[in-house]
PDB file of C-alpha atoms in Angstrom:
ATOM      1  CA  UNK A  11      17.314 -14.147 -10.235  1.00  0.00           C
ATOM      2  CA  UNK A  12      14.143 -12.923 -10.030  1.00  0.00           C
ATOM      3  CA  UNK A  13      13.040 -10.878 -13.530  1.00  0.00           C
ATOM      4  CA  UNK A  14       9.878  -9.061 -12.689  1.00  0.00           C
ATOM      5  CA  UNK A  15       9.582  -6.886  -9.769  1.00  0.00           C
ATOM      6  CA  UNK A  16       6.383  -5.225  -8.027  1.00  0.00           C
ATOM      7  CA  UNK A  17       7.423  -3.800  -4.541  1.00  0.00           C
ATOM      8  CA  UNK A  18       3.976  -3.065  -4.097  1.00  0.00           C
ATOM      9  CA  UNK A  19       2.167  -5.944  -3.084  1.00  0.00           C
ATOM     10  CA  UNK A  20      -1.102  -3.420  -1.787  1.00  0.00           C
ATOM     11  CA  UNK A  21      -2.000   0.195  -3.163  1.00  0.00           C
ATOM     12  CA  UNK A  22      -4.959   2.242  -2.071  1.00  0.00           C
ATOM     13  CA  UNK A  23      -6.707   4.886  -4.487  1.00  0.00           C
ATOM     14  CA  UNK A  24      -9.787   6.992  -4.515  1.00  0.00           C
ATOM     15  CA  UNK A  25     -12.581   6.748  -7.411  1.00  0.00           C
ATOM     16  CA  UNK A  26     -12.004   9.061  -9.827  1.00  0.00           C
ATOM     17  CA  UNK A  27      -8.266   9.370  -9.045  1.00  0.00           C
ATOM     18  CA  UNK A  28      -4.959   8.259 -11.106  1.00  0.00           C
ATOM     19  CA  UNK A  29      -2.522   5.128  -9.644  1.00  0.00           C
ATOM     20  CA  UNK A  30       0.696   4.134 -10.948  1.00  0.00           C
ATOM     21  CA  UNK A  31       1.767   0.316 -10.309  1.00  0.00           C
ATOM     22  CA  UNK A  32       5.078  -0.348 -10.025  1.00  0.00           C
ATOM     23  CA  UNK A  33       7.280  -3.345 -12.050  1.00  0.00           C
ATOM     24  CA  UNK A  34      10.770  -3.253 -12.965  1.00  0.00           C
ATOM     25  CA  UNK A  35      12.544  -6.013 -15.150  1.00  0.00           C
ATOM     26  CA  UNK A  36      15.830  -7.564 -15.802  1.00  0.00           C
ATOM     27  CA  UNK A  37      16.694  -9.068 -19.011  1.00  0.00           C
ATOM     28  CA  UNK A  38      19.622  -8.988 -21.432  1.00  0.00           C
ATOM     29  CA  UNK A  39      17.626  -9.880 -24.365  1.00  0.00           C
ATOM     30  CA  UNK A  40      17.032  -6.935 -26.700  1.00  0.00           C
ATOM     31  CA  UNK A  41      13.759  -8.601 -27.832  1.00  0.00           C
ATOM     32  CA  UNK A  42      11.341  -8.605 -25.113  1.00  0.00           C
ATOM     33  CA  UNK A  43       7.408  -8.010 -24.608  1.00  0.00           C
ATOM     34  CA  UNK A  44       6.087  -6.243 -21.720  1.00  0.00           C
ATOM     35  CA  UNK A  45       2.626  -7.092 -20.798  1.00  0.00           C
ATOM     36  CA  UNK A  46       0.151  -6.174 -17.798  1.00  0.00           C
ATOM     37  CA  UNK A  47      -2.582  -8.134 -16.455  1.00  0.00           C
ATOM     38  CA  UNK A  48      -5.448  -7.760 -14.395  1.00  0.00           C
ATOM     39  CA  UNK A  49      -6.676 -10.857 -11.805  1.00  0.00           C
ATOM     40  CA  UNK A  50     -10.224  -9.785 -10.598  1.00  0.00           C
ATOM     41  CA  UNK A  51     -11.120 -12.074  -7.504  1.00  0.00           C
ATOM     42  CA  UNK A  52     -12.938 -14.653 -10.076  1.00  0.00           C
ATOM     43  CA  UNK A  53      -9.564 -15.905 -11.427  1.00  0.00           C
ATOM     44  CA  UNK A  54      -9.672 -15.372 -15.338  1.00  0.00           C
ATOM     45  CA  UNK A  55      -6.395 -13.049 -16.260  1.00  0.00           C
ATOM     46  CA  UNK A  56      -7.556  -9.778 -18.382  1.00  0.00           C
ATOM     47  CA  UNK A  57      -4.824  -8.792 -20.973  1.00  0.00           C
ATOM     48  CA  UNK A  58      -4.907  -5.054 -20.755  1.00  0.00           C
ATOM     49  CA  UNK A  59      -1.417  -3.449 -22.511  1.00  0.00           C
ATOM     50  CA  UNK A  60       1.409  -4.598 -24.371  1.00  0.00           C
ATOM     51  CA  UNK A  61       4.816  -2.338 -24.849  1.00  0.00           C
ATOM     52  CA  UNK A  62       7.074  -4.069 -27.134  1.00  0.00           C
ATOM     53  CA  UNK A  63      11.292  -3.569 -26.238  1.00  0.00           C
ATOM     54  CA  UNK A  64      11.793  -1.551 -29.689  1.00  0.00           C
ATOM     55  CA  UNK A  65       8.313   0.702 -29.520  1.00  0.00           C
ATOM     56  CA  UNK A  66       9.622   4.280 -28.972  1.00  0.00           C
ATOM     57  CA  UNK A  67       6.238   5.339 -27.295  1.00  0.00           C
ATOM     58  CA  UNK A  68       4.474   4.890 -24.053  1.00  0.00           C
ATOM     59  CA  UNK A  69       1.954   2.046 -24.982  1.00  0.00           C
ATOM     60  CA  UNK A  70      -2.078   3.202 -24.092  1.00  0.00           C
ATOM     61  CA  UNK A  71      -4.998   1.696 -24.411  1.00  0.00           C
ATOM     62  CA  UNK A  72      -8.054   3.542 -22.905  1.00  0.00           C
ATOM     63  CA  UNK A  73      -7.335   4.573 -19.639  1.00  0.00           C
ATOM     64  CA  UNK A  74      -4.409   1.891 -19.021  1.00  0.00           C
ATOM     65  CA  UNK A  75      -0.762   3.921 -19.928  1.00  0.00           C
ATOM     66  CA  UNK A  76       2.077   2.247 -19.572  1.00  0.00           C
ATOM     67  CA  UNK A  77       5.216   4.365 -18.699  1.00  0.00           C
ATOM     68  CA  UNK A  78       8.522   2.760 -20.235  1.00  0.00           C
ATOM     69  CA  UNK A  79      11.901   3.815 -19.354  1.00  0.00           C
ATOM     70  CA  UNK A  80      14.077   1.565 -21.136  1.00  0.00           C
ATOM     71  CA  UNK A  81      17.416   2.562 -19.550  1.00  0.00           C
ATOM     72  CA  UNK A  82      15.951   2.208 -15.867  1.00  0.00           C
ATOM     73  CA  UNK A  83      14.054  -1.017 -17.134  1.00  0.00           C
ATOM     74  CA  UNK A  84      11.174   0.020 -15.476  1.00  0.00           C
ATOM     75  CA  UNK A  85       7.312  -0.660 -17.137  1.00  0.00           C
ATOM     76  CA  UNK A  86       5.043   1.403 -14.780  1.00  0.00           C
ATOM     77  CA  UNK A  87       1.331   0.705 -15.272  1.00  0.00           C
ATOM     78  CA  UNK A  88      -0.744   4.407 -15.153  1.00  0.00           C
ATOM     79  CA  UNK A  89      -4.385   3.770 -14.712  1.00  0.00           C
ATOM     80  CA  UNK A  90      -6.666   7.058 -14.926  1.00  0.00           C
ATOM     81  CA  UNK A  91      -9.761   7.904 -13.102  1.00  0.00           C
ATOM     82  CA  UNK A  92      -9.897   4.902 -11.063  1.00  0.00           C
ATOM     83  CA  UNK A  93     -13.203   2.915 -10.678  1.00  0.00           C
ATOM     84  CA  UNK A  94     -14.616   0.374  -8.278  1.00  0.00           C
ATOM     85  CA  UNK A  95     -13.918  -2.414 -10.782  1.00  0.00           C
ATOM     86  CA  UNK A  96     -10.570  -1.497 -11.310  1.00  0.00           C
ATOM     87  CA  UNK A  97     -10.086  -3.526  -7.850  1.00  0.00           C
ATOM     88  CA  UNK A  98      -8.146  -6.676  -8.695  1.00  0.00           C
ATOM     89  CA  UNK A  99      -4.703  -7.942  -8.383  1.00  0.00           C
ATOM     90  CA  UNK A 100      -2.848  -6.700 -11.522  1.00  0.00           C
ATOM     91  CA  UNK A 101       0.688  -8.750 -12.916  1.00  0.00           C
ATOM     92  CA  UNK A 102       3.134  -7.204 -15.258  1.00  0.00           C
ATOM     93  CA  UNK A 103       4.736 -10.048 -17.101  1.00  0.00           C
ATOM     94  CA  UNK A 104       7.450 -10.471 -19.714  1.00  0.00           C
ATOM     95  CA  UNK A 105       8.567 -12.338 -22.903  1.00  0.00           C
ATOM     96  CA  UNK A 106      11.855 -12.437 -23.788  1.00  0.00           C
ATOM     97  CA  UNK A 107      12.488 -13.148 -27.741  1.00  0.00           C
ATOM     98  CA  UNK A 108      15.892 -13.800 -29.413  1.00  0.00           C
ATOM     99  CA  UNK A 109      17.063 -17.132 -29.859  1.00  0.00           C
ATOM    100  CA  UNK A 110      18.108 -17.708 -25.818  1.00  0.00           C
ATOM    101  CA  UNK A 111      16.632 -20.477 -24.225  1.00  0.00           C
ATOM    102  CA  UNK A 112      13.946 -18.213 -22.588  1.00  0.00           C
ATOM    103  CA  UNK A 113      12.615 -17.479 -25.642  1.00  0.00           C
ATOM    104  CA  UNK A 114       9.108 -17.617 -25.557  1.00  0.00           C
ATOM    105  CA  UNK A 115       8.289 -18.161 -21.626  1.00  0.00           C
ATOM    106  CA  UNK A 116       6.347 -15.636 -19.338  1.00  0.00           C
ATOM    107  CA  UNK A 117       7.608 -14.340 -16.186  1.00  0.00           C
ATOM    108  CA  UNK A 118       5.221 -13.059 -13.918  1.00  0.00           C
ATOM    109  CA  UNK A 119       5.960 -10.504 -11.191  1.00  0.00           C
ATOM    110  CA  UNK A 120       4.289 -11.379  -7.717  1.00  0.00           C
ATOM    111  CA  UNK A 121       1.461  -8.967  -8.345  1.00  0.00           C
ATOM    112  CA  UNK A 122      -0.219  -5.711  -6.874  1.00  0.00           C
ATOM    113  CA  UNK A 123      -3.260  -5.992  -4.999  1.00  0.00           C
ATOM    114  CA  UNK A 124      -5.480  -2.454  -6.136  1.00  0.00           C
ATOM    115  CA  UNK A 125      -8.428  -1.238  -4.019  1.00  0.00           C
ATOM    116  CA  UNK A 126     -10.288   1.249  -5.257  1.00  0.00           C
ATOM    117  CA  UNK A 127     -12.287   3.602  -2.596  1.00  0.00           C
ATOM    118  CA  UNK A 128     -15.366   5.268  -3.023  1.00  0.00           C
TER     119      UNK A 128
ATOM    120  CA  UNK B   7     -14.282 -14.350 -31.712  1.00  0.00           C
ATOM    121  CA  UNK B   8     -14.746 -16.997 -29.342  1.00  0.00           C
ATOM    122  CA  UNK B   9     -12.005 -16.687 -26.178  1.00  0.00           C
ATOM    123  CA  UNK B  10      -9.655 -19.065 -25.089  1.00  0.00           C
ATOM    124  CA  UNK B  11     -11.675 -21.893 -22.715  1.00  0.00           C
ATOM    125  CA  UNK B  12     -10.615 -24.807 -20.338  1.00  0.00           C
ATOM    126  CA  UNK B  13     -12.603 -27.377 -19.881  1.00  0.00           C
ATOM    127  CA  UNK B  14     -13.338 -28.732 -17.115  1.00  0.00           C
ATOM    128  CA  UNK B  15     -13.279 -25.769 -14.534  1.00  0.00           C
ATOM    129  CA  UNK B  16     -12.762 -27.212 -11.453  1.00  0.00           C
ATOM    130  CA  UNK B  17     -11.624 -30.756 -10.191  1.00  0.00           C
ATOM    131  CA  UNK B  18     -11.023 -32.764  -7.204  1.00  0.00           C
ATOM    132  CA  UNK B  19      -9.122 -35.472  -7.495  1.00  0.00           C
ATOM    133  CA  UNK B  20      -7.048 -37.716  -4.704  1.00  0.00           C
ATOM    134  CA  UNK B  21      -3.516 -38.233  -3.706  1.00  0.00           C
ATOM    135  CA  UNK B  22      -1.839 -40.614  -6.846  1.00  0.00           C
ATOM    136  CA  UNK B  23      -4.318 -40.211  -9.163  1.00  0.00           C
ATOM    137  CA  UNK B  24      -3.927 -38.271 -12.723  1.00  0.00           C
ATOM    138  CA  UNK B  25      -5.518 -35.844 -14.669  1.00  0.00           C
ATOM    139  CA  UNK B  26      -6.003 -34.444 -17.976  1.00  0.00           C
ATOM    140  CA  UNK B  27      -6.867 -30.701 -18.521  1.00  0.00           C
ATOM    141  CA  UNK B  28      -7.730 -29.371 -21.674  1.00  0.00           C
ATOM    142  CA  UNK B  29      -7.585 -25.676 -23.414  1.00  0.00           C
ATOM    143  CA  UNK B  30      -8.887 -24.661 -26.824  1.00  0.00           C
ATOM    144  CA  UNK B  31      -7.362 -21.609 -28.276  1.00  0.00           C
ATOM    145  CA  UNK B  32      -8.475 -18.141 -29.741  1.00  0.00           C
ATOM    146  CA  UNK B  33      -8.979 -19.331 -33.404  1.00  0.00           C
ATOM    147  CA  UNK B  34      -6.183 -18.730 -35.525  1.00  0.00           C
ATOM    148  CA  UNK B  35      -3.630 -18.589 -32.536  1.00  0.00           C
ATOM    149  CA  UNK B  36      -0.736 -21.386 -32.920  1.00  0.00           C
ATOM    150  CA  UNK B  37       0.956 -20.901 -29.452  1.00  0.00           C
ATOM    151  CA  UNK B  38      -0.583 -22.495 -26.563  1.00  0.00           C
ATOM    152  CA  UNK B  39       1.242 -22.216 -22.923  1.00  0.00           C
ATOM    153  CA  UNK B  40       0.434 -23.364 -19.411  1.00  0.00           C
ATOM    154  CA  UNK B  41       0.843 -21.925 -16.373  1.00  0.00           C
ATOM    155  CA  UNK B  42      -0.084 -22.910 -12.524  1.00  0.00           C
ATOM    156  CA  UNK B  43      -0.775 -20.184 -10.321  1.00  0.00           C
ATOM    157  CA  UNK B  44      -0.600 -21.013  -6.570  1.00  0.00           C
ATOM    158  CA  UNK B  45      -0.753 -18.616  -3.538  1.00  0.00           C
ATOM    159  CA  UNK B  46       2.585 -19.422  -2.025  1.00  0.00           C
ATOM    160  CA  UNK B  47       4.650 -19.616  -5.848  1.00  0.00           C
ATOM    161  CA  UNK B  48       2.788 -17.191  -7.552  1.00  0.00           C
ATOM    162  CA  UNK B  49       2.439 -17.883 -11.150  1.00  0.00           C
ATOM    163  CA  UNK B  50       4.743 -20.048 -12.582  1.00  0.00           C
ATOM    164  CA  UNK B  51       5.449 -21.043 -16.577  1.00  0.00           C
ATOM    165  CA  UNK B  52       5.035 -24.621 -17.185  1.00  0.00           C
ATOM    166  CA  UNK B  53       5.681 -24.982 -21.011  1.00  0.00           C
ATOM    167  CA  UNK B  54       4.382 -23.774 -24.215  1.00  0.00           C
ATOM    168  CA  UNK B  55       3.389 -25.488 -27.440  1.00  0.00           C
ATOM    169  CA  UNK B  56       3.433 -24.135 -30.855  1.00  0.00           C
ATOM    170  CA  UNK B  57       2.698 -26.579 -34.333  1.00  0.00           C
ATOM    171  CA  UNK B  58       2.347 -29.115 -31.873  1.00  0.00           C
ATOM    172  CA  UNK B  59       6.283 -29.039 -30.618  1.00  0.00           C
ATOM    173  CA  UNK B  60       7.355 -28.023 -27.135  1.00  0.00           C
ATOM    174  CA  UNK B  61       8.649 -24.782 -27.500  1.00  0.00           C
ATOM    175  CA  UNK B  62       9.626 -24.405 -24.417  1.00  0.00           C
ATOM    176  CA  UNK B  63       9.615 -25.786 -20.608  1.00  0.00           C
ATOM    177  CA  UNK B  64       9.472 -24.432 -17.030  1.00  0.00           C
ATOM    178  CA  UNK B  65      11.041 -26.039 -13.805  1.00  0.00           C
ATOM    179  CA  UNK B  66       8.188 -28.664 -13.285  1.00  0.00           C
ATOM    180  CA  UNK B  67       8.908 -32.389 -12.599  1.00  0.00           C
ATOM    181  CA  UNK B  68       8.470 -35.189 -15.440  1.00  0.00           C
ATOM    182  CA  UNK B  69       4.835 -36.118 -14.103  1.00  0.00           C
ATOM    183  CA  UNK B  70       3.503 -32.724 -15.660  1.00  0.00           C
ATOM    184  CA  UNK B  71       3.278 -33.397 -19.513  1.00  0.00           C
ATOM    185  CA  UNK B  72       1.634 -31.634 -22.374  1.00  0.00           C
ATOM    186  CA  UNK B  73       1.146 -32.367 -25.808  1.00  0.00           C
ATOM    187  CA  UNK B  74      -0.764 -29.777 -28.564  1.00  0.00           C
ATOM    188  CA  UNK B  75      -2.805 -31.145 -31.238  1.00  0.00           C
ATOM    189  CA  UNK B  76      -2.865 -30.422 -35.168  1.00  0.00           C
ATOM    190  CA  UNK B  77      -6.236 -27.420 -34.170  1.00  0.00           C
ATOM    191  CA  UNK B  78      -3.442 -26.030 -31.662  1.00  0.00           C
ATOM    192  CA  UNK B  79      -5.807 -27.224 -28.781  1.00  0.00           C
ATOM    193  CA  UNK B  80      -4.038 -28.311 -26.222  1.00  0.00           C
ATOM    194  CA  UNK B  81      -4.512 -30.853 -23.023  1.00  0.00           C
ATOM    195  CA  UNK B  82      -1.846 -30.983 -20.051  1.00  0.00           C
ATOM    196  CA  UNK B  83      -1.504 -33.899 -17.725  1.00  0.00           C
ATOM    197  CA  UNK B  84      -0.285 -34.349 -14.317  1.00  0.00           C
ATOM    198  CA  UNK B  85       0.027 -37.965 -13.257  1.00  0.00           C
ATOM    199  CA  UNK B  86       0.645 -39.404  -9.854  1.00  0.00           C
ATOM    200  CA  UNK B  87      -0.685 -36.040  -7.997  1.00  0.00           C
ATOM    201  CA  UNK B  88       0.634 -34.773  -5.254  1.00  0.00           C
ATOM    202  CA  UNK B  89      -1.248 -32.419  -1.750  1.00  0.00           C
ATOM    203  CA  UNK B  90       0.949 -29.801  -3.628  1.00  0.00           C
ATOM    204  CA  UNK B  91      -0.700 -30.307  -7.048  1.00  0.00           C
ATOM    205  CA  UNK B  92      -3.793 -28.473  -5.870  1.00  0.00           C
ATOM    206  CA  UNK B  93      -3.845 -24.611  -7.780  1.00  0.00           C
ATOM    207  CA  UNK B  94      -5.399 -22.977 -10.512  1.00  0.00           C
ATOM    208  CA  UNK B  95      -3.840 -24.085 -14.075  1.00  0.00           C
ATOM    209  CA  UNK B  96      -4.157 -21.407 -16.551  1.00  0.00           C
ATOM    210  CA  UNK B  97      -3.970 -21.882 -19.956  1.00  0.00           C
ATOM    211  CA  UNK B  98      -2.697 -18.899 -22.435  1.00  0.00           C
ATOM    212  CA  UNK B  99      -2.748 -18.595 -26.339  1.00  0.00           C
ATOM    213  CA  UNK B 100      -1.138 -16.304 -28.851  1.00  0.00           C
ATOM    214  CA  UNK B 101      -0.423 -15.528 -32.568  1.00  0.00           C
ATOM    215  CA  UNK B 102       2.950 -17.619 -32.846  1.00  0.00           C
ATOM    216  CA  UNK B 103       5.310 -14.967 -31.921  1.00  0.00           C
ATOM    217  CA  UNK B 104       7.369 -15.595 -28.565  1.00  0.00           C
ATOM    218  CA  UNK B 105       6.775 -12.444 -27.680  1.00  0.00           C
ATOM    219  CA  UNK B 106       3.018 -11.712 -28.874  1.00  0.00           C
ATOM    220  CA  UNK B 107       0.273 -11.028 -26.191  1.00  0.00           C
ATOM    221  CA  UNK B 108      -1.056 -14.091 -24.326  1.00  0.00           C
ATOM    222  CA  UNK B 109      -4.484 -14.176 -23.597  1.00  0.00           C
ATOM    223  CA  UNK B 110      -5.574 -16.290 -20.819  1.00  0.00           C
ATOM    224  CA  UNK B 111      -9.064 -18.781 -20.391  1.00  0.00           C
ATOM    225  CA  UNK B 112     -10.307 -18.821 -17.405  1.00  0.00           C
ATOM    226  CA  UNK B 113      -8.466 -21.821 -15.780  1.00  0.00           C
ATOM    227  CA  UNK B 114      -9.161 -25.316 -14.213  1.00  0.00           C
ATOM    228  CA  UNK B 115      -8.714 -25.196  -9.849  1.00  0.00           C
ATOM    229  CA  UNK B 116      -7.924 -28.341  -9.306  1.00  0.00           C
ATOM    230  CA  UNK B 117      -7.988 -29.758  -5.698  1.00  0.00           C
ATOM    231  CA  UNK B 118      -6.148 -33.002  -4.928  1.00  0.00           C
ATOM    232  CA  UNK B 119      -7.161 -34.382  -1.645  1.00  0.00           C
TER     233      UNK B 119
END
């Protein structure tokens, strides 16, 4: 079974304006990391926010946000006043921890292509 | 601090042959993983080394090997290659922690005519 989900695979948004990606997860570790990543069309994958399974608040870092509802498993990525470079393909990915077999491996969603407008 | 790099960046290689990539991690980072990121499979996990042991393994057939070295750099090898071969291998590093943030080089595209 798949263990990242991103329904979107295109999104549209104007300069200046806020986006929200989507990406759901399954897992019945406890443990787990939560990460998002940004593909630009030159390849190299940009790290750009972590949210840990036991944080108790939204992870930011500059104008990435990440909105985590445990219960709904659900790790929304909230980038603010969009900018032409923002365009890229962005992953959210996961770690489980704990002492299953998984321990340790990324899953990767199938990614969300953004376009920013001007 | 210096990134993580791969060396060499791209590669064409034919049908049978083998290759060796290599990655060199973020100084101080332990964990070294492996990943091959194709248009039609996305990006898939191929294994991870940490104090030079296989930590763990994806769903990749025997010819794709790895080994990590005593400086945590890593090389990965794929031996009789395959049309299918051809993607973009991505190497990641991190602290030690399974689940501590990867950071990614910029990969090896490798082409196998």
């Amino acid at each position: 079974a798949q263990k990242i989900t991103q329904t979107q695979p295109g999104m549209f948004v104007q300069e200046k304006e806020a986006v929200t990606l989507d990406c759901t997860y399954d897992t019945s570790d406890p443990s787990y990391g939560l990460f998002w990543y940004k593909q630009p069309s030159s390849g190299e994958m940009i790290f750009l926010i972590y949210q840990g399974s036991y944080d108790q608040q939204n992870a930011t870092e500059g104008r990435y946000s990440l909105n985590f509802q445990k219960a709904r498993k659900s790790a929304n990525l909230v980038i603010s006043a969009s900018q032409l470079g923002d365009s890229a393909m962005y992953f959210c990915a996961m770690r489980e921890g704990g002492g299953n077999t998984n321990a340790g491996k990324s899953t990767f969603g199938d990614g969300t292509t953004l376009t920013v407008k001007p | 601090k210096a990134g993580v790099t791969q060396t060499p960046r791209y590669l064409i290689k034919t049908r049978g042959q083998q290759v060796t990539l290599s990655c060199s991690p973020i100084s101080g980072h332990r964990s070294v993983s492996w990943y091959q990121q194709t248009p039609g499979q996305g990006l898939q996990f191929l294994f991870e080394y940490f104090s030079e042991t296989q930590r763990n393994k994806g769903n990749f057939p025997g010819r794709f090997s790895g080994r990590q070295f005593s400086n945590s750099r890593s090389e990965m090898n794929v031996s009789t290659l395959e049309l299918g071969d051809s993607a973009l291998y991505l190497c990641a590093s991190s602290l030690a922690g399974v689940t501590d943030t990867q950071y990614f080089g910029p990969g090896t595209r490798l082409t196998v005519l």
